[in-house]
Short mmCIF file of C-alpha atoms in Angstrom, two decimals:
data_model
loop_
_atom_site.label_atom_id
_atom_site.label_comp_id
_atom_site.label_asym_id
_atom_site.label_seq_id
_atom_site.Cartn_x
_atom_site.Cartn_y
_atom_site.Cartn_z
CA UNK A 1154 96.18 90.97 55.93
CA UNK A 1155 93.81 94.15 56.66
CA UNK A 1156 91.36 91.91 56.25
CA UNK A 1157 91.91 89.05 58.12
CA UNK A 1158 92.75 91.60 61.05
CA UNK A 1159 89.18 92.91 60.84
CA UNK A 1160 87.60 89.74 60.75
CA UNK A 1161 89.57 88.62 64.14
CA UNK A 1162 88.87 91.77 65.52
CA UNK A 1163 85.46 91.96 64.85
CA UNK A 1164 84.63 88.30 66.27
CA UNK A 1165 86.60 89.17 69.28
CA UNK A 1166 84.42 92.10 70.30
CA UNK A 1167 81.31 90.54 69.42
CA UNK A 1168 82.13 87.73 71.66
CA UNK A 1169 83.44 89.80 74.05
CA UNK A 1170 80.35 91.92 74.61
CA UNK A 1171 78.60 88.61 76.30
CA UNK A 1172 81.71 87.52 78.01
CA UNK A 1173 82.51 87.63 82.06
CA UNK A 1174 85.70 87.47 83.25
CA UNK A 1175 86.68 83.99 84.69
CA UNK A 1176 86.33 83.90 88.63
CA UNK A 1177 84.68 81.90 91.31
CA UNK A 1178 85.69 83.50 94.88
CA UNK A 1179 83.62 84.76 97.81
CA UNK A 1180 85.58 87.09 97.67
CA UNK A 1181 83.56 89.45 95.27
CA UNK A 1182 81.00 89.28 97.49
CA UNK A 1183 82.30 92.91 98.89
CA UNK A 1184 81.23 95.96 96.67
CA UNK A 1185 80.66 95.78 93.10
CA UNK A 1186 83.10 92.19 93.14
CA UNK A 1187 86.86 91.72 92.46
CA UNK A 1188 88.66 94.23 90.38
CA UNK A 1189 89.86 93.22 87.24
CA UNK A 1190 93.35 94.71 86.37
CA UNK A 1191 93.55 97.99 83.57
CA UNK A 1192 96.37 96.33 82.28
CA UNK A 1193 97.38 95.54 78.38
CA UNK A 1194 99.53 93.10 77.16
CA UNK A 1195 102.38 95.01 77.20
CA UNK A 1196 102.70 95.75 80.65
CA UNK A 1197 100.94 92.36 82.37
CA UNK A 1198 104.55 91.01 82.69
CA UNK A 1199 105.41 93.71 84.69
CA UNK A 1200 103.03 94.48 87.58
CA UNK A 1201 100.27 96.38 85.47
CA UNK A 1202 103.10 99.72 85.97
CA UNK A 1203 101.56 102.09 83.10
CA UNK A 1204 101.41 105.98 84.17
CA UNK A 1205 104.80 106.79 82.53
CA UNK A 1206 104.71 104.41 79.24
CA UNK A 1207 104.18 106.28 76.03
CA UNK A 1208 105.09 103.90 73.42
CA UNK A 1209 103.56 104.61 69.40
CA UNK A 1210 103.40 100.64 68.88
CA UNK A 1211 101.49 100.05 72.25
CA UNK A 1212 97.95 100.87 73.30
CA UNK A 1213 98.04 102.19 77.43
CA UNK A 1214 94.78 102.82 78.60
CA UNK A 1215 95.87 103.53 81.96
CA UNK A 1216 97.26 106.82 81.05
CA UNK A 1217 94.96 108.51 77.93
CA UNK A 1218 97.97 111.10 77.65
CA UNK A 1219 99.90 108.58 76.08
CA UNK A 1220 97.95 108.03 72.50
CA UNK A 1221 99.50 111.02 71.12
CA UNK A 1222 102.93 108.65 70.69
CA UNK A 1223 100.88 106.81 68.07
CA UNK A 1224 102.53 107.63 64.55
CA UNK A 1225 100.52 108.74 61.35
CA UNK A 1226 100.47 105.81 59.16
CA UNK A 1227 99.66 102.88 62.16
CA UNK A 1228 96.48 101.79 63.24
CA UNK A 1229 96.88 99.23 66.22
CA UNK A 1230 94.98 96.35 67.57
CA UNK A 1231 95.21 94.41 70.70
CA UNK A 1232 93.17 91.27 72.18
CA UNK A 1233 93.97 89.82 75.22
CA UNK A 1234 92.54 86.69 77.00
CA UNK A 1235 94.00 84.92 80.63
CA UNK A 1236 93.47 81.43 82.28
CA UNK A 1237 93.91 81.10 85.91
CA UNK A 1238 94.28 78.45 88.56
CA UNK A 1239 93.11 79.21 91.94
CA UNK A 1240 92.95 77.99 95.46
CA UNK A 1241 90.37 79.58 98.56
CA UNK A 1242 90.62 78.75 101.77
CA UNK A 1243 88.65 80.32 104.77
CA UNK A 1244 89.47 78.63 107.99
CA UNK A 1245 89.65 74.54 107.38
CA UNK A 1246 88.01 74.79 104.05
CA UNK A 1247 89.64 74.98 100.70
CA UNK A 1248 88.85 75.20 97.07
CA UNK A 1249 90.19 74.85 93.57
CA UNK A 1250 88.92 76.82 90.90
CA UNK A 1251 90.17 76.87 86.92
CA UNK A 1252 88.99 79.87 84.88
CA UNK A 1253 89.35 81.46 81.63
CA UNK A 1254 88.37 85.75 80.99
CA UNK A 1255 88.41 87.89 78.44
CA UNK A 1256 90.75 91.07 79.29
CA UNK A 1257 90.32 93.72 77.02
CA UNK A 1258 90.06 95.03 73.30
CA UNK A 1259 91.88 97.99 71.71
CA UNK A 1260 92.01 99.82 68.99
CA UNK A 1261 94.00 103.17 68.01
CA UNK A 1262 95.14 105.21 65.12
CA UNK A 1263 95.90 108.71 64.57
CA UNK A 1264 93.24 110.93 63.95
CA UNK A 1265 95.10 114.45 63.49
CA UNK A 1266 98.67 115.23 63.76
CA UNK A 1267 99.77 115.03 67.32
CA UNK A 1268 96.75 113.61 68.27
CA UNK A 1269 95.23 109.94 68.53
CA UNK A 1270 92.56 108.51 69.02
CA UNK A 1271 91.63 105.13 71.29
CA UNK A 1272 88.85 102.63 71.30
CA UNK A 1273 88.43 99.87 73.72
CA UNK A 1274 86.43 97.44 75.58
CA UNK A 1275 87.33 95.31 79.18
CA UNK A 1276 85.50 94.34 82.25
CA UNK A 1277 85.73 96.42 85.23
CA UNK A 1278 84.88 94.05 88.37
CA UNK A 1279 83.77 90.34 88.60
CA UNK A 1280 81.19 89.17 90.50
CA UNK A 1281 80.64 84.81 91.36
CA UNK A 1282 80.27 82.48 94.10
CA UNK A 1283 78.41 80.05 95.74
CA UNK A 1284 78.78 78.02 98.68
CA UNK A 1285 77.26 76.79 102.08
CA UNK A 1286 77.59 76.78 105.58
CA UNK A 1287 77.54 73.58 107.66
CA UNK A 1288 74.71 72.92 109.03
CA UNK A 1289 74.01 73.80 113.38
CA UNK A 1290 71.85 72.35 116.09
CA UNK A 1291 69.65 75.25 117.08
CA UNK A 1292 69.43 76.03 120.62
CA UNK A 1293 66.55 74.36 122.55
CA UNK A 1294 66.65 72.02 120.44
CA UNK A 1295 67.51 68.29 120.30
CA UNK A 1296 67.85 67.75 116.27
CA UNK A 1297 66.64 70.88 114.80
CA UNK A 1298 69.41 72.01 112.55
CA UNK A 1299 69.61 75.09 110.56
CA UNK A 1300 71.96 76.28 107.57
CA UNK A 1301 72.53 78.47 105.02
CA UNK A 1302 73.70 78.88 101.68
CA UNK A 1303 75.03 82.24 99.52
CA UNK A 1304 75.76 82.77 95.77
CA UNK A 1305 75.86 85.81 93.40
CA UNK A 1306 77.14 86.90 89.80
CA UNK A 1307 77.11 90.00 88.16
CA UNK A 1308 79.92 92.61 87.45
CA UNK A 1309 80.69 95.65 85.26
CA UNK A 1310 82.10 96.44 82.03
CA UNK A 1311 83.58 99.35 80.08
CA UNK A 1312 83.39 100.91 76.94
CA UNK A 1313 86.25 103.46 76.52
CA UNK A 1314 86.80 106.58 73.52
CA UNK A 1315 89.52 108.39 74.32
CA UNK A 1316 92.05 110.85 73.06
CA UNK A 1317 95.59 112.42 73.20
CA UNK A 1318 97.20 115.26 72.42
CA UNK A 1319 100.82 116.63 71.99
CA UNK A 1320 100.30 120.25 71.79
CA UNK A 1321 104.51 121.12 72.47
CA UNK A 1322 107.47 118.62 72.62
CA UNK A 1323 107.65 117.84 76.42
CA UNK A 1324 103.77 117.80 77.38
CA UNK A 1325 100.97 115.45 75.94
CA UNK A 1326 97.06 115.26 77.43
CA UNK A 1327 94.12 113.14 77.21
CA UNK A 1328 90.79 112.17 78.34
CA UNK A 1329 89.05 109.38 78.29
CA UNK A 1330 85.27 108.90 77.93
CA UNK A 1331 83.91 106.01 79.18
CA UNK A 1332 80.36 104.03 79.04
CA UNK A 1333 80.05 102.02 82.34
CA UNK A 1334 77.18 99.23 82.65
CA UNK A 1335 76.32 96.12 84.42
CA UNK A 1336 74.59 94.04 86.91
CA UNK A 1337 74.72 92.13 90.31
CA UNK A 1338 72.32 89.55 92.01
CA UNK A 1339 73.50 88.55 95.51
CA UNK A 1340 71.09 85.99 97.05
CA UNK A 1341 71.35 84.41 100.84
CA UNK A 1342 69.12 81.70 102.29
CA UNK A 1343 68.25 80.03 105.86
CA UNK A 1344 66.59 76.98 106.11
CA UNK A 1345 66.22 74.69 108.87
CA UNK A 1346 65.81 71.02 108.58
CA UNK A 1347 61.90 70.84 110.58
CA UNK A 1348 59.41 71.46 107.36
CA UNK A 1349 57.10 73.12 109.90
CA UNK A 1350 59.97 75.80 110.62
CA UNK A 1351 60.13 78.86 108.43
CA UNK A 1352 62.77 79.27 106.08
CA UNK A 1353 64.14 82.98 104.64
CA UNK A 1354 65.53 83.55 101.30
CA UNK A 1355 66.92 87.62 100.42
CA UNK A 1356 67.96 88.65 97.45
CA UNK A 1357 70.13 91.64 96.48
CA UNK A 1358 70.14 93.25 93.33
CA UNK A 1359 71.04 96.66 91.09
CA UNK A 1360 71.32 97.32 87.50
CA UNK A 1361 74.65 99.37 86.83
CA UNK A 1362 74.77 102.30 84.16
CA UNK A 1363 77.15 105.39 83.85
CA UNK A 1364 79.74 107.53 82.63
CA UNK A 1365 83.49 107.60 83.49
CA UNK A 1366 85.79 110.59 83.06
CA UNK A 1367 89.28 110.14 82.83
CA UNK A 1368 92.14 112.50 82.11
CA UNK A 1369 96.09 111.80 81.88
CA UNK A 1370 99.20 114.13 81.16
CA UNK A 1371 102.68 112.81 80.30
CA UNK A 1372 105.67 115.04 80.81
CA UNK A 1373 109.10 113.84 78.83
CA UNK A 1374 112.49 115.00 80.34
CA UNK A 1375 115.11 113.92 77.97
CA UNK A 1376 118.25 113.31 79.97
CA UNK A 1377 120.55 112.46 77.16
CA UNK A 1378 120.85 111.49 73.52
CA UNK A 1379 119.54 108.01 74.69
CA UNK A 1380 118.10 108.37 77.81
CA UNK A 1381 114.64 110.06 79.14
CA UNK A 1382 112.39 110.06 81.46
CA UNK A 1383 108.63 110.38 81.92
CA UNK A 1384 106.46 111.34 84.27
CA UNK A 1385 102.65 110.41 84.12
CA UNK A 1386 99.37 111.31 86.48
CA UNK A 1387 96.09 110.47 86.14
CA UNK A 1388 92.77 111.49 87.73
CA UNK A 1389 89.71 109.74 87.22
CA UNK A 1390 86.27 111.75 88.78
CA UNK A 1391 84.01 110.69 91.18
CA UNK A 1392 80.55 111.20 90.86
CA UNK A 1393 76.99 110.24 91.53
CA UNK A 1394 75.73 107.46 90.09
CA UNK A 1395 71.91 107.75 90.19
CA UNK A 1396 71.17 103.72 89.76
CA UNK A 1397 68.58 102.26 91.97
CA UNK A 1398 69.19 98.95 94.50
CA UNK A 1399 66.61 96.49 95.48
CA UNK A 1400 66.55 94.00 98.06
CA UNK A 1401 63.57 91.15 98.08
CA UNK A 1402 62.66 89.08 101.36
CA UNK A 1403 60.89 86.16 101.49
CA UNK A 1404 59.66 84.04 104.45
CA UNK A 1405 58.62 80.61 102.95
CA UNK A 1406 56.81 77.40 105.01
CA UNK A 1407 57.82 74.36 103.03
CA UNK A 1408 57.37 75.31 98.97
CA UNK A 1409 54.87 78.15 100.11
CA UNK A 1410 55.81 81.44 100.21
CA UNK A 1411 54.67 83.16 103.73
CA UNK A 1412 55.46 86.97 103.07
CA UNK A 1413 57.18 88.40 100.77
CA UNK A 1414 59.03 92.69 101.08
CA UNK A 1415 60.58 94.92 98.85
CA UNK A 1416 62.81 97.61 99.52
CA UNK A 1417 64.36 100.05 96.80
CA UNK A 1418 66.85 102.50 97.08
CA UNK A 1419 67.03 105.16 94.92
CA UNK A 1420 70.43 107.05 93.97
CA UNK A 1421 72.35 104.15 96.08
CA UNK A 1422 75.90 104.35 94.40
CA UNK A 1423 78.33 106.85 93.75
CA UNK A 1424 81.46 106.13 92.21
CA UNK A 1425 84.92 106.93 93.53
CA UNK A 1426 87.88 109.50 92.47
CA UNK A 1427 90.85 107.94 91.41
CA UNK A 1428 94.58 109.30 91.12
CA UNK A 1429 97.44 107.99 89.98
CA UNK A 1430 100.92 109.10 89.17
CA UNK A 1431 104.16 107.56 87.69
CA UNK A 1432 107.80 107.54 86.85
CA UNK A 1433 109.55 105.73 83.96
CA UNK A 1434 113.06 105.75 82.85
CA UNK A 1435 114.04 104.97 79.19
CA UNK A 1436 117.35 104.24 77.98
CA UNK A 1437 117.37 104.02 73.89
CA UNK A 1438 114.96 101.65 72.30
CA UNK A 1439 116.33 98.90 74.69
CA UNK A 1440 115.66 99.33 78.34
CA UNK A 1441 112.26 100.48 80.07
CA UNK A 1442 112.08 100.99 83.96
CA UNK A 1443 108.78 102.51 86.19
CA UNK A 1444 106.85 102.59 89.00
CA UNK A 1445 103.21 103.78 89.88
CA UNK A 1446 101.27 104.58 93.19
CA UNK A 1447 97.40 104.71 92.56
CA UNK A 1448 94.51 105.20 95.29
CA UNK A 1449 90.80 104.82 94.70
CA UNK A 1450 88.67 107.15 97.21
CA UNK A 1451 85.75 104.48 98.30
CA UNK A 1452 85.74 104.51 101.75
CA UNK A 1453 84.01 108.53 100.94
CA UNK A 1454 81.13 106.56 98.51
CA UNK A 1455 77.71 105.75 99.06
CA UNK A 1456 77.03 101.80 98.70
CA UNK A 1457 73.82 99.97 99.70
CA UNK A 1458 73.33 98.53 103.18
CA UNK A 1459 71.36 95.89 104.84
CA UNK A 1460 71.59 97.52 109.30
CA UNK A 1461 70.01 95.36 111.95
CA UNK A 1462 68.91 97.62 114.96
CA UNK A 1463 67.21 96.34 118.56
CA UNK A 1464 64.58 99.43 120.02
CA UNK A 1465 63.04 97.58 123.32
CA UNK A 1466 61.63 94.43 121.87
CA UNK A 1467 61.11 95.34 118.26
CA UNK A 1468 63.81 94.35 115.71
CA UNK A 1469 64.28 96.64 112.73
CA UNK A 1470 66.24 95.72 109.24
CA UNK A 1471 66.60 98.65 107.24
CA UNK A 1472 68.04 99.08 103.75
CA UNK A 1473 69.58 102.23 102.91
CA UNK A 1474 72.68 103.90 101.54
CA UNK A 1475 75.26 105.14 103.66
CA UNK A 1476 79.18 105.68 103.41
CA UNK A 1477 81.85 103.64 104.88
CA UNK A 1478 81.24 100.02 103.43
CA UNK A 1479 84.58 99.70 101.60
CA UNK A 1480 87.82 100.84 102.35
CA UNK A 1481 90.23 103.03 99.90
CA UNK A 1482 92.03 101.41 97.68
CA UNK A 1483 96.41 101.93 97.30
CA UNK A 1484 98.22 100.32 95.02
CA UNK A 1485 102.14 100.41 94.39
CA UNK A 1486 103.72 98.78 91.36
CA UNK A 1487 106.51 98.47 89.52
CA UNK A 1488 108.38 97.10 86.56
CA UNK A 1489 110.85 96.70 83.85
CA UNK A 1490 111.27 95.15 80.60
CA UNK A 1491 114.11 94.83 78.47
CA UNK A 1492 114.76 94.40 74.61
CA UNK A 1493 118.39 93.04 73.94
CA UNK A 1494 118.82 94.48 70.31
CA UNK A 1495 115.41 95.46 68.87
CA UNK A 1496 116.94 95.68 65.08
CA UNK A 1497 119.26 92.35 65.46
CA UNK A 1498 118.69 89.83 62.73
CA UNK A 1499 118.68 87.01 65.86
CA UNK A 1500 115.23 86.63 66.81
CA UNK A 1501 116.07 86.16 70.93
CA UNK A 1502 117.92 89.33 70.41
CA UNK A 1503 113.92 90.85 69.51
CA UNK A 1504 112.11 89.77 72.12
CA UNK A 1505 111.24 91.75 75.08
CA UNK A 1506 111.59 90.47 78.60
CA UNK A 1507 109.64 91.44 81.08
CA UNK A 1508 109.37 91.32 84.83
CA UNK A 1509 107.32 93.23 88.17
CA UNK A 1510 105.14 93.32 91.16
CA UNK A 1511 102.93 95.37 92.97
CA UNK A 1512 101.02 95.44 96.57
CA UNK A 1513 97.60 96.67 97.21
CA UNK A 1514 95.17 97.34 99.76
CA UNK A 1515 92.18 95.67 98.83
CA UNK A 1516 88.26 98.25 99.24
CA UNK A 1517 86.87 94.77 100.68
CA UNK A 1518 85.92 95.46 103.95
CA UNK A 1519 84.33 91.73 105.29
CA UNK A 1520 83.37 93.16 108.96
CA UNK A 1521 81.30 96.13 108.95
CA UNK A 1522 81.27 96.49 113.03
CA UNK A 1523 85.06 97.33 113.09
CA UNK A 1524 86.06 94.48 114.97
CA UNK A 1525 88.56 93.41 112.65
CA UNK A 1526 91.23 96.16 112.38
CA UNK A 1527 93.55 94.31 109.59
CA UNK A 1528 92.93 95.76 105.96
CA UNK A 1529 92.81 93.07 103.61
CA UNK A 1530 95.66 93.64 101.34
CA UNK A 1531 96.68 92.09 97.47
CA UNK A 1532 100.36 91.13 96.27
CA UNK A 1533 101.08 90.04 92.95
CA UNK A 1534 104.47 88.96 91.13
CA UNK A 1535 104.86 88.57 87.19
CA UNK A 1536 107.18 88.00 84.05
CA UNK A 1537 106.51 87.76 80.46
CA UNK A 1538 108.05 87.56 77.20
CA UNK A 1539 106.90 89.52 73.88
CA UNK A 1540 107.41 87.80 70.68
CA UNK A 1541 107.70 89.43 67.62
CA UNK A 1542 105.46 87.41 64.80
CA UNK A 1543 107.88 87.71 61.23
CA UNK A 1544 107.89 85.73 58.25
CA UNK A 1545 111.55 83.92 57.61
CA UNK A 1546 112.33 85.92 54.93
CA UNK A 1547 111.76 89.38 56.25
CA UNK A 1548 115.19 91.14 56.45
CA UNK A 1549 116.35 93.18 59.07
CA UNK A 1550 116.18 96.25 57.03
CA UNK A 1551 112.64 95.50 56.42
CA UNK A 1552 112.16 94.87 60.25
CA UNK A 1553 113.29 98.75 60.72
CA UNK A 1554 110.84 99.53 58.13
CA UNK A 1555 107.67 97.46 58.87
CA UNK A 1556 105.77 97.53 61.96
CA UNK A 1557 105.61 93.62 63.17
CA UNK A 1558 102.61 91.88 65.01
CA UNK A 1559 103.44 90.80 68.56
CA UNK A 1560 102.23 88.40 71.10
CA UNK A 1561 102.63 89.09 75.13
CA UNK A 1562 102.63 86.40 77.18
CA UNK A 1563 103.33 86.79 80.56
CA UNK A 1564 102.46 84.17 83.80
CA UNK A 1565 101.31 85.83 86.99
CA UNK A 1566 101.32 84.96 91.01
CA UNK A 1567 98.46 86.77 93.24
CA UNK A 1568 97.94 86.08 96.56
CA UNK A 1569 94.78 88.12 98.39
CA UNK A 1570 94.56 88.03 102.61
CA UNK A 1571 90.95 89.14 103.40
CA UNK A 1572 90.01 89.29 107.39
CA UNK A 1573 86.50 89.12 108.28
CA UNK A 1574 84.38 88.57 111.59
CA UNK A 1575 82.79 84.65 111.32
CA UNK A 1576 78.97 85.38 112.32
CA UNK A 1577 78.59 82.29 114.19
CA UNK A 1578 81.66 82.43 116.72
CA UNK A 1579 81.81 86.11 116.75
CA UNK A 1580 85.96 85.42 116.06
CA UNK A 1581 87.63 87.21 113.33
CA UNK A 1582 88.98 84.93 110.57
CA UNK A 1583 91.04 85.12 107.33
CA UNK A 1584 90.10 84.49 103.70
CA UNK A 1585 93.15 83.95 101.79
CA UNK A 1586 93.28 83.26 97.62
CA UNK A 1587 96.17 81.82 95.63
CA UNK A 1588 95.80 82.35 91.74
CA UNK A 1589 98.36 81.48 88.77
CA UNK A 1590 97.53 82.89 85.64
CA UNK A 1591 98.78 82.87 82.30
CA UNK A 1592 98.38 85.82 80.21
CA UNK A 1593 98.16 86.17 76.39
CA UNK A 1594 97.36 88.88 74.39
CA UNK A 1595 98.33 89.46 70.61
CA UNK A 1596 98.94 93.08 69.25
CA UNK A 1597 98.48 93.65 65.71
CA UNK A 1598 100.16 96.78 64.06
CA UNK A 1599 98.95 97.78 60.55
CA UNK A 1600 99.85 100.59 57.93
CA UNK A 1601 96.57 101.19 57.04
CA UNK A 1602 97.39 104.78 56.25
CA UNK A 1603 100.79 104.24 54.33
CA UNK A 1604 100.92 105.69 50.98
CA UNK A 1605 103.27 103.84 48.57
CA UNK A 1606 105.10 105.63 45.58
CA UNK A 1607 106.31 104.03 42.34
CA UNK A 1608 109.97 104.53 41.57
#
């Protein structure tokens, strides 16, 4: 069995090294693209709520303070894939997309007493699109028409090694050390439909790499012989990020290429501070309720931008780095899930059931003038459904004994509402996104460090 878990695991993060999450929405246009959820398997199914969760048979990387629940003999192991359906529509357009992404990869085990130790891999933001705009009779002109056409892809990813600690009964730490890197290539181009007329093609690029600090405490309050609670907070800090950005313009005249600029700026990023803090309620083994308020700081960081400015007759584009191009991001959330009798011999009994939501202020900001005063804004529903993977003839006094594989599955409702200002009728207009996802993930828990006696 330790075997075959190694093999699975072992394919999994080699595949998932080369993998980008599934998505297809102008959307990610806006900073470093759409934000992929720090949510595990466990907690999917209930509105990603994490900062309170300590559990020894569940991996929460949300909340590094929690590893130190992991017990001495387990080493855990958790994989998690989703497939989504969307639908965009800006204005009278629409679109239907169907994706599949890789989520994250796990793994933790104790390393000392009270302390444990956390590996793990999953994508940070998602960056795709492509599409056109209709074409437009240029003024002056009787059949002149011009249009234009955007696409990008790129995103970040995370390597995570983290650790927590239970120095005294009610208070556990961590940190979290992670390995940032990635890429994005946004490209725009104008053409017009005389051959004689000079087209423009811009491109927008950076290479990502850097370091993320995290730390986490967990405070439990027992209440009673079967009921706690704990609180959880987070801070994640912001710093410099010292990567370059490059932007590449090119006037062409039919295949030719007329002129051609380059612009780099150097230290153009800096990446934001995060907090986030959380309640959860326990009763017994059986019952699990919380809630979590988060907000990311990156309205305060510097992100690369493309200004237009009119002196007398002369038009100047400059590229340069400058605060204010996103907006922060808040996010509220919470959940429940509930386990009707985790040591009944009926396997319904067993399962988990889960449910949750959460609303969130998106950091896209799609009008950079301030015309548009909405913030765009994210709300999500979910449920899911953990089922414990047993052999038939495993009793129920072995189920107290053993620790049992699990899968999560849990199916998902998002809807985004992004305003921007349309360039061509100076009117502001809505980008809205529907997706449905289903959610697996499988969580393998293994007594590697067990040590059996003869009798």
């Amino acid at each position: 069995m330790n075997k075959l878990t190694l093999t699975i695991i072992a394919t999994t993060f080699a595949t998932a090294l080369h993998a980008q999450n599934g998505i297809n929405s102008p959307y990610s246009r806006y900073g470093f693209g759409i934000q992929s959820e720090r949510a595990m398997g466990f907690n999917k199914g209930m509105g990603g709520v994490a900062q309170g969760f300590r559990n020894g048979q569940q991996i929460n990387i949300a909340n590094p303070a929690s590893y130190s629940a992991v017990d001495s003999v387990t080493a855990l192991f958790d994989i998690g894939i989703s497939l989504q359906y969307a639908n965009h529509k800006m204005d009278n357009l629409q679109r239907n997309m169907r994706n599949t992404s890789f989520d994250y990869f796990a793994f933790q085990f104790r390393a000392f007493k009270h302390v444990g130790m956390t590996i793990g891999l999953m994508p940070i933001t998602n960056i795709k699109y492509d599409f056109e705009s209709s074409s437009e009779t240029l003024q002056g002109t009787e059949n002149i028409t011009s249009s234009y056409a955007f696409n990008g892809d790129g995103g970040l990813r995370e390597v995570i090694f983290g650790t927590g600690w239970n120095p005294f009964k009610p208070i556990s730490i961590g940190f979290n050390v992670g390995y940032i890197w990635g890429d994005y290539t946004h490209n725009m181009g104008m053409s017009f439909s005389d051959n004689d007329a000079f087209s423009l093609k811009r491109t927008y690029s950076a290479e990502i790499s850097t370091y993320n600090i995290q730390a986490g405490l967990q405070y439990i309050q027992p209440i009673s012989k079967k009921d706690q609670i704990v609180l959880g907070v987070a801070y994640r800090l912001g710093h410099n990020m010292g990567n370059e950005a490059y932007r590449t313009t090119e006037t062409l005249a039919g295949d030719a290429v007329g002129t051609q600029t380059n612009d780099t700026i150097k230290n153009a990023f800096h990446w934001p501070t995060d907090v986030a803090a959380g309640i959860t309620y326990y009763h017994s083994n059986t019952l699990r309720i919380g809630a979590d308020f988060e907000i990311e700081r990156w309205s305060g960081t510097r992100f690369p931008n493309h200004q237009t400015g009119i002196s007398g007759s002369t038009i100047s584009q400059n590229y340069i780095s400058t605060t204010g191009q996103l907006n922060d991001r808040i996010k509220v959330s919470s959940g429940f899930d509930w386990t009707p009798n985790p040591q009944s011999t009926k396997y319904l009994s067993r399962c988990t059931y889960k449910m949750g939501g959460y609303y969130s202020q998106s950091y896209a900001k799609a009008d950079g003038t301030g015309t548009v005063t909405k913030k765009p804004y994210e709300l999500g529903v979910s449920a899911g459904i953990s089922l414990p993977i047993a052999n038939a003839h495993i009793t129920a006094l072995d189920m107290r004994k053993r620790n049992i594989p699990r899968i999560n599955m849990s199916v998902q409702w998002v809807h985004t509402n992004i305003p921007y200002l349309n360039a061509s009728t100076m009117r502001p207009g809505t980008l809205t996104e529907n997706y449905f996802k289903f959610c697996l993930g499988i969580s393998f828990s293994e007594r590697w460090f067990y040590k059996s006696k003869l009798d």
